[in-house]
Short mmCIF file of C-alpha atoms and ligand atoms in Angstrom, two decimals:
data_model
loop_
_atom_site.label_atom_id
_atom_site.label_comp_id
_atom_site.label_asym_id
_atom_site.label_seq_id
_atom_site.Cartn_x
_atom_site.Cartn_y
_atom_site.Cartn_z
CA UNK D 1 0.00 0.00 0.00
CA UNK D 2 1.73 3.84 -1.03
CA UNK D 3 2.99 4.98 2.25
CA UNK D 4 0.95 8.52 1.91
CA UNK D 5 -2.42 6.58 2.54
CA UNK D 6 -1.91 5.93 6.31
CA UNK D 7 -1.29 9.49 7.38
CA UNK D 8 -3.97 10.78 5.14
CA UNK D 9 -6.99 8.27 6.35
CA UNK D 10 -5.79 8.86 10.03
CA UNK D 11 -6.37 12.54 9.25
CA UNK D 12 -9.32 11.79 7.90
CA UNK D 13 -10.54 9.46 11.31
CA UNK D 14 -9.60 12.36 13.32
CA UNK D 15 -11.87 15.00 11.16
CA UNK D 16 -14.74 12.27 11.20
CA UNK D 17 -14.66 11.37 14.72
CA UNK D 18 -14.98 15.29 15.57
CA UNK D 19 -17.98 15.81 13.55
CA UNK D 20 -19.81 12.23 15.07
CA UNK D 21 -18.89 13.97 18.22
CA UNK D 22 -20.28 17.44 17.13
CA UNK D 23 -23.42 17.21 14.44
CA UNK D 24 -26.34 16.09 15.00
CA UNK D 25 -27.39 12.55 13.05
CA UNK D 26 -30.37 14.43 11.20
CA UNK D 27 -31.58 12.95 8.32
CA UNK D 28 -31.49 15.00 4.47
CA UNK D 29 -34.15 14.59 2.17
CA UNK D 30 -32.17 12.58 -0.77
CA UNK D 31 -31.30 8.96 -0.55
CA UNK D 32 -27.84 7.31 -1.83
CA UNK D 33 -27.47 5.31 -4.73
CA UNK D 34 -28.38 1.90 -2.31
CA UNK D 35 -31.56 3.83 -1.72
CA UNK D 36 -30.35 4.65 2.13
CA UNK D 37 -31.55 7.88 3.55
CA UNK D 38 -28.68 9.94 3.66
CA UNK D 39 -27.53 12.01 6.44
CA UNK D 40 -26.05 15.21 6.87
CA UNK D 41 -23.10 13.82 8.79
CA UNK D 42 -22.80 11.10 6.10
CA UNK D 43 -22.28 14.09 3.47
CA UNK D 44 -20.19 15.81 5.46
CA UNK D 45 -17.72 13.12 6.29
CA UNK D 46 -17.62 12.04 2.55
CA UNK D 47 -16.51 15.35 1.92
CA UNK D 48 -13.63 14.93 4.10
CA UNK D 49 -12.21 11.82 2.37
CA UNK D 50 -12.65 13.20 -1.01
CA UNK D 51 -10.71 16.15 -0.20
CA UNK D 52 -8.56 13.80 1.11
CA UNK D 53 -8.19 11.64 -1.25
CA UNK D 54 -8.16 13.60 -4.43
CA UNK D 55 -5.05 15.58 -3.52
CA UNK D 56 -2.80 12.51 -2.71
CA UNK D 57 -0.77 12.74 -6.13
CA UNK D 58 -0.51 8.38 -6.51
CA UNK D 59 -4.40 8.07 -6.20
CA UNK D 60 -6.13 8.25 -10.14
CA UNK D 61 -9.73 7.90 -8.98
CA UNK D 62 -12.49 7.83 -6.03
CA UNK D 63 -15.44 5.91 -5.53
CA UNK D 64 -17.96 6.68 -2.68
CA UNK D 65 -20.67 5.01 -1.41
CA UNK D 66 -22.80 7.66 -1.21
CA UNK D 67 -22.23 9.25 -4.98
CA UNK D 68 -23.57 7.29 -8.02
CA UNK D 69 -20.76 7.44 -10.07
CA UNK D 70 -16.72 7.13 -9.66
CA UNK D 71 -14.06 10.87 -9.99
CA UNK D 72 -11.05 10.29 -11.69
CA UNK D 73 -8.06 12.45 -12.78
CA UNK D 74 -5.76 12.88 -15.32
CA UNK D 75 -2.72 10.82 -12.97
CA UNK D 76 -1.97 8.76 -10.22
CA UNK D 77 -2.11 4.89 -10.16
CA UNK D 78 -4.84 3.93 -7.67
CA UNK D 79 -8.12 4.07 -7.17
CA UNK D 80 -10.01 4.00 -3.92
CA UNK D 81 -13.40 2.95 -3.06
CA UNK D 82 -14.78 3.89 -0.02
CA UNK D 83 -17.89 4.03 2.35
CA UNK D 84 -17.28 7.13 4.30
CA UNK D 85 -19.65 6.30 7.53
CA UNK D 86 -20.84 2.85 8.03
CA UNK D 87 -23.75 2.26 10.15
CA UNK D 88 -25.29 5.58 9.85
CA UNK D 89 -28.61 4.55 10.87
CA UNK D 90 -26.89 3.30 14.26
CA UNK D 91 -25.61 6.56 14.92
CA UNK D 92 -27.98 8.09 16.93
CA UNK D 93 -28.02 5.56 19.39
CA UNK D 94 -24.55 5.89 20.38
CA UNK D 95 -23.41 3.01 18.90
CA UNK D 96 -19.93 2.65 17.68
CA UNK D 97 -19.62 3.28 13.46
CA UNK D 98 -17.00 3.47 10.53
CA UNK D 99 -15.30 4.19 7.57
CA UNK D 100 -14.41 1.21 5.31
CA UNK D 101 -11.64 1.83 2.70
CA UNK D 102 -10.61 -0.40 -0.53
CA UNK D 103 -7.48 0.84 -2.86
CA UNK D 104 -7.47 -1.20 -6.05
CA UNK D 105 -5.03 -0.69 -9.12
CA UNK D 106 -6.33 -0.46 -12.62
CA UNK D 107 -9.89 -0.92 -12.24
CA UNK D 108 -12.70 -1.67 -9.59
CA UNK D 109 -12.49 -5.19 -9.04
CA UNK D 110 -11.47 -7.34 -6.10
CA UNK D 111 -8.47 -8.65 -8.87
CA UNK D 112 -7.21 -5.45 -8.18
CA UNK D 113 -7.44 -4.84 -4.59
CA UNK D 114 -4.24 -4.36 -2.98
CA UNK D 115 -5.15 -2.78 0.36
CA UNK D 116 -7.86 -1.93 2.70
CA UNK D 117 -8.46 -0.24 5.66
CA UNK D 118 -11.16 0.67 8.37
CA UNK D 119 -11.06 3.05 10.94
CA UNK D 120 -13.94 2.77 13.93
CA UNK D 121 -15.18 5.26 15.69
CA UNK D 122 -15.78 3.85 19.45
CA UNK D 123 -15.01 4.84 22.81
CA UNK D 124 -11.75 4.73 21.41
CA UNK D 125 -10.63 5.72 17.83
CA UNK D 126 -8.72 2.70 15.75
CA UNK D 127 -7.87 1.54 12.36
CA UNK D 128 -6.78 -1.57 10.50
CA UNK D 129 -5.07 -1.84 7.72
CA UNK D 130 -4.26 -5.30 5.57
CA UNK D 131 -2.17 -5.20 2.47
CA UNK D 132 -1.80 -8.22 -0.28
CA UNK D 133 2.16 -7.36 -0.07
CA UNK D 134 2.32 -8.56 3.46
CA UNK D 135 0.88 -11.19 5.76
CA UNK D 136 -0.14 -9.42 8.83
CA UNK D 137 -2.01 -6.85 9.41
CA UNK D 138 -1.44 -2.75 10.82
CA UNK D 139 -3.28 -1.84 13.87
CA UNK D 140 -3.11 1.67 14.97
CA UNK D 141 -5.09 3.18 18.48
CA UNK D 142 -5.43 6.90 18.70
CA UNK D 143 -4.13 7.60 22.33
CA UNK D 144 -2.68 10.67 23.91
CA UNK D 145 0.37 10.56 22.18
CA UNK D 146 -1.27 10.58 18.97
CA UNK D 147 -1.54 7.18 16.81
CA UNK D 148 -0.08 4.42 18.64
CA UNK D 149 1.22 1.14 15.98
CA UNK D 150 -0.24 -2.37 18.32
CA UNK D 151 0.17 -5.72 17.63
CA UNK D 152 -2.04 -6.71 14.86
CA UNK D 153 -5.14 -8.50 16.11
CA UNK D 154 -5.49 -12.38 14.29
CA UNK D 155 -8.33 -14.67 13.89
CA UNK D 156 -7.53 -18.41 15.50
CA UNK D 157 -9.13 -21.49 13.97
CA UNK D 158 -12.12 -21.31 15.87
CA UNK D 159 -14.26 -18.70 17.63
CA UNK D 160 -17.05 -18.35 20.39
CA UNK D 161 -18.93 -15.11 18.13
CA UNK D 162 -22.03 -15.28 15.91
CA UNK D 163 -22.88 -12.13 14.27
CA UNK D 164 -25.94 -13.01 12.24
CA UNK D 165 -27.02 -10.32 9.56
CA UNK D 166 -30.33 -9.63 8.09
CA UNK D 167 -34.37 -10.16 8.76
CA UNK D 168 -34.79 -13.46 10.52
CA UNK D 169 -38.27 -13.73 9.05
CA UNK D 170 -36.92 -13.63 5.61
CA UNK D 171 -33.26 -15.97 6.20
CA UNK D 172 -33.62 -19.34 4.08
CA UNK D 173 -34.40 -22.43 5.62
CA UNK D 174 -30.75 -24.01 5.10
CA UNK D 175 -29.56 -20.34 6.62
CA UNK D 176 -31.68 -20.76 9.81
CA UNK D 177 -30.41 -23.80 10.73
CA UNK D 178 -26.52 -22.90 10.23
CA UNK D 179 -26.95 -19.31 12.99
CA UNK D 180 -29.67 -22.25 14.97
CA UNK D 181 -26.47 -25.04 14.54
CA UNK D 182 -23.76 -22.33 16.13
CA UNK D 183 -25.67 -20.85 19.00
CA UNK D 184 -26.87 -24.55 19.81
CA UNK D 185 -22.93 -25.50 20.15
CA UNK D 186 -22.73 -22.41 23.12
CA UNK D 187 -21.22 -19.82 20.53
CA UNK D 188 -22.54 -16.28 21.57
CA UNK D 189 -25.00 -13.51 20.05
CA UNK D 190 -23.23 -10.44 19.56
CA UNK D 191 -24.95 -7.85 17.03
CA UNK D 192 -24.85 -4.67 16.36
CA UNK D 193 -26.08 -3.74 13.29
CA UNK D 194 -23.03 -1.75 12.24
CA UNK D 195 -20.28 -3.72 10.08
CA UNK D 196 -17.21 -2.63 11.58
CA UNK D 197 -18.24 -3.01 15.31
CA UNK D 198 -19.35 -6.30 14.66
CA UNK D 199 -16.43 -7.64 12.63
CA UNK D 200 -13.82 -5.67 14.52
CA UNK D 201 -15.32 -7.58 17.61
CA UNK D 202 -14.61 -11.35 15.71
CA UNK D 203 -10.88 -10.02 14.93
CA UNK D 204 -10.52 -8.80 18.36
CA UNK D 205 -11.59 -11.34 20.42
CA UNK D 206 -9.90 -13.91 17.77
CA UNK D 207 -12.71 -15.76 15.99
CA UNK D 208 -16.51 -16.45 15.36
CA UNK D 209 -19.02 -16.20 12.26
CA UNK D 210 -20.23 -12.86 10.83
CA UNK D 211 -22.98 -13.59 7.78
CA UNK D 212 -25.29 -11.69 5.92
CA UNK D 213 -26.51 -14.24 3.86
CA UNK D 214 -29.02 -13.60 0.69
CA UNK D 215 -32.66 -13.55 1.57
CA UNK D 216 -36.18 -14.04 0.20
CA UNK D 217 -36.27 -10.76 0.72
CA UNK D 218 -32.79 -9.20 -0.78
CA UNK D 219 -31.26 -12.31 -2.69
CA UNK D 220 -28.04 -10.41 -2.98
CA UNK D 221 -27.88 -9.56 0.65
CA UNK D 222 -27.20 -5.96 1.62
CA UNK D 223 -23.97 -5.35 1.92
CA UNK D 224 -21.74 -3.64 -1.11
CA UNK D 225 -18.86 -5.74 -2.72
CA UNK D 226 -16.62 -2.82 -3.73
CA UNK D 227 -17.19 -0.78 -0.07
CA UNK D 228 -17.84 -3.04 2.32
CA UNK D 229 -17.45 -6.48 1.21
CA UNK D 230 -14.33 -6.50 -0.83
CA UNK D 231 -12.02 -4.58 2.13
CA UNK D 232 -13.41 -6.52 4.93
CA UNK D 233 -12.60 -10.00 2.85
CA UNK D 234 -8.61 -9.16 2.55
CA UNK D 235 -8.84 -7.94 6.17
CA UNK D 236 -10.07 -11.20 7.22
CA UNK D 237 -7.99 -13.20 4.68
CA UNK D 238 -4.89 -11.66 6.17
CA UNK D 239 -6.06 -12.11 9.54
CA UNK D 240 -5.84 -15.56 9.21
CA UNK D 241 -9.78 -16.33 8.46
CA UNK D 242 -11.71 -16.91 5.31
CA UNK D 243 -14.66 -14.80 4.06
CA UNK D 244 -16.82 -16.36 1.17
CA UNK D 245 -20.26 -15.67 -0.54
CA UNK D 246 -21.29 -19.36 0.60
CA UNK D 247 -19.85 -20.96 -2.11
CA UNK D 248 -16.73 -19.03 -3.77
CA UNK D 249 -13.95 -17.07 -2.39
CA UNK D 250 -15.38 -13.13 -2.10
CA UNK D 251 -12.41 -12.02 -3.62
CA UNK D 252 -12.34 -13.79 -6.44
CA UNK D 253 -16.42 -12.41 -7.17
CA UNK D 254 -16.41 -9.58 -9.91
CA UNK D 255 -18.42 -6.67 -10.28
CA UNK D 256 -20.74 -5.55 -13.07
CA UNK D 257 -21.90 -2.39 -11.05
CA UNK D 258 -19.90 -0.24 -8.86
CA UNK D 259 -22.86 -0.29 -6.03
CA UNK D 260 -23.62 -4.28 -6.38
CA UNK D 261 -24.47 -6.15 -3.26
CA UNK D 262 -23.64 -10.24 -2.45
CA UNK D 263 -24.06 -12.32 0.46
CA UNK D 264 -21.30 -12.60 2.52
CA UNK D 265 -19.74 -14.72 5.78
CA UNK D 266 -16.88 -13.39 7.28
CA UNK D 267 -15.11 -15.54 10.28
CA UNK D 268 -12.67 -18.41 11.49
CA UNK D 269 -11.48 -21.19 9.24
CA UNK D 270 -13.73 -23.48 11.48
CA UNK D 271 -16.92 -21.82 10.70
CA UNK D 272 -16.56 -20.34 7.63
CA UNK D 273 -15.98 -24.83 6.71
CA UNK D 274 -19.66 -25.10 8.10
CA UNK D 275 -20.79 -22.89 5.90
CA UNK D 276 -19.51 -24.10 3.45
CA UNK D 277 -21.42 -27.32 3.68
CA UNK D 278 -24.43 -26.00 4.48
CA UNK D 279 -24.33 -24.14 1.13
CA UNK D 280 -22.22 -26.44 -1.13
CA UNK D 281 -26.15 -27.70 -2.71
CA UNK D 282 -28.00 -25.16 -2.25
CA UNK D 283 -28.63 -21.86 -4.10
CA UNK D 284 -27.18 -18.27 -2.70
P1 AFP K 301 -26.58 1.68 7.59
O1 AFP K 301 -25.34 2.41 7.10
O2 AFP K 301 -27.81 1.97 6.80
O3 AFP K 301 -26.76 1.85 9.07
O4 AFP K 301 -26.31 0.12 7.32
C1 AFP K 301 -25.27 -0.51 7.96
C2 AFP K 301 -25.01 -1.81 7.31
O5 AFP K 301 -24.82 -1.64 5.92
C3 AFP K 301 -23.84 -2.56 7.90
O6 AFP K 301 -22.97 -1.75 8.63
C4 AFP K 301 -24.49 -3.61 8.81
O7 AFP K 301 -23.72 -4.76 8.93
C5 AFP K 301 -25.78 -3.86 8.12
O8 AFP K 301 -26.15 -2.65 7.49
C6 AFP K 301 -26.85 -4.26 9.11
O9 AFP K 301 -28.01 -4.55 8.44
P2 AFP K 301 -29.27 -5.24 9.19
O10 AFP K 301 -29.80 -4.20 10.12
O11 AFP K 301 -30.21 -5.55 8.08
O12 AFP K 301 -28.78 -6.48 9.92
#
């Protein structure tokens, strides 16, 4: 990863956190291009990383969550897709959120990807970084001597979490039984409903199952390949874990539209296996 990203995104976490800590979560009257009701604050901190973004000479073009359509420029090599505040609706309840960062090379696909990042904004501020050109992962805290480099956080073979995603009432019968299977074997709810609190909690306390499987209801899930899926899935992979759409390897999935969702389990070797066979005949 080009060494001018990690300054510029912990600027960036600093600027954010301040304005979750300062603006009200009030909703605007416009939607993003995943149909979410957009907030100011969710504006306002894509702003930030755009800024940000654009004038770091090696990056060639941007690609929020919240805008329809990709920026590029006339130079630079990468290109960065990003969802500038995670979890917005969770927001006003106090509830920890983040940014979620993917730099790819040539073009918007997970073939690309070469890094990721995702800073969360909790009682503490802290981002993760994983690169393809290494085999551990960057863990920074934000303490009183500014950011602090920790040892990186891995995943072992099995975990005690189960994070499961989506409406129960729509889940697939197959689906019910897996999240049914895990809690039955004493693994532990622990939920959020933001993605970075809930997967940063699997990394930190070393392994479990986050899904968010497809649904009678959203077949493709909910959550976005390029911003969320794709930079949590080389996280994870360099963490040690495995994250897979059920079937295939996420990062091996392409994308035929820059906002495209797909289901998605993120976890410990152990559990992402049982997954595996609960899906190996069935359809996502
Ligand atoms: P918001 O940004 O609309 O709050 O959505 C957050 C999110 O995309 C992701 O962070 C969560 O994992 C997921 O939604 C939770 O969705 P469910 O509430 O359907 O489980």
């Amino acid at each position: 990863m080009p060494k001018d990203f990690i300054p510029t995104l912990q600027k960036c976490a600093l600027q954010i956190q301040e304005l979750i800590k300062t603006t009200q979560a009030s909703y605007l009257e416009t939607t993003n291009t995943s149909g979410d009701t957009q907030l100011g604050i969710d504006v306002q901190a894509d702003n930030i990383i755009e800024n940000a973004l654009l004038g770091l000479e090696c990056v060639r073009g941007i690609c929020s969550e919240e805008k329809p359509e990709a920026i590029f420029k006339d130079s630079g090599s990468y290109l960065v897709a990003y969802d500038p505040l995670d979890g917005s609706s969770i927001i006003d309840s106090n509830l920890s959120v983040g940014s979620i960062f993917g730099i790819y090379q040539k073009e918007f696909q997970a073939k690309y990807l070469v890094g990721s990042a995702y800073i969360i904004y909790g009682p503490r501020l802290e981002m993760v970084l994983a690169s393809t050109a290494s085999d551990s992962l960057e863990y920074f805290i934000h303490g009183k001597n500014g950011w602090e480099e920790k040892t990186p956080p891995t995943l072992k073979a099995q975990g005690k979490i189960n994070a499961p995603g989506g409406t129960q009432k729509y889940w697939k019968p197959e689906h019910k039984n897996l999240i049914e299977s895990l809690f039955m074997a004493g693994y532990r709810l622990r939920y959020s409903g933001g993605m970075v609190p809930d997967l940063h909690q699997i990394l930190i306390k070393g392994g479990g199952l986050f899904s968010y499987p497809g649904t009678t209801e959203s077949p493709n899930g909910k959550l976005r390949k390029l911003f969320e899926v794709f930079p949590f899935a080389l996280i994870y992979e360099k963490a040690g874990g495995e994250a897979i759409d059920g079937k295939t390897r996420l990062l091996e999935l392409p994308i035929d539209n820059l906002h495209e969702s797909t289901p998605c389990f993120f976890g410990s070797k152990t559990e992402i296996e049982q997954v595996r066979k609960t899906y190996a005949n069935q359809n996502l």
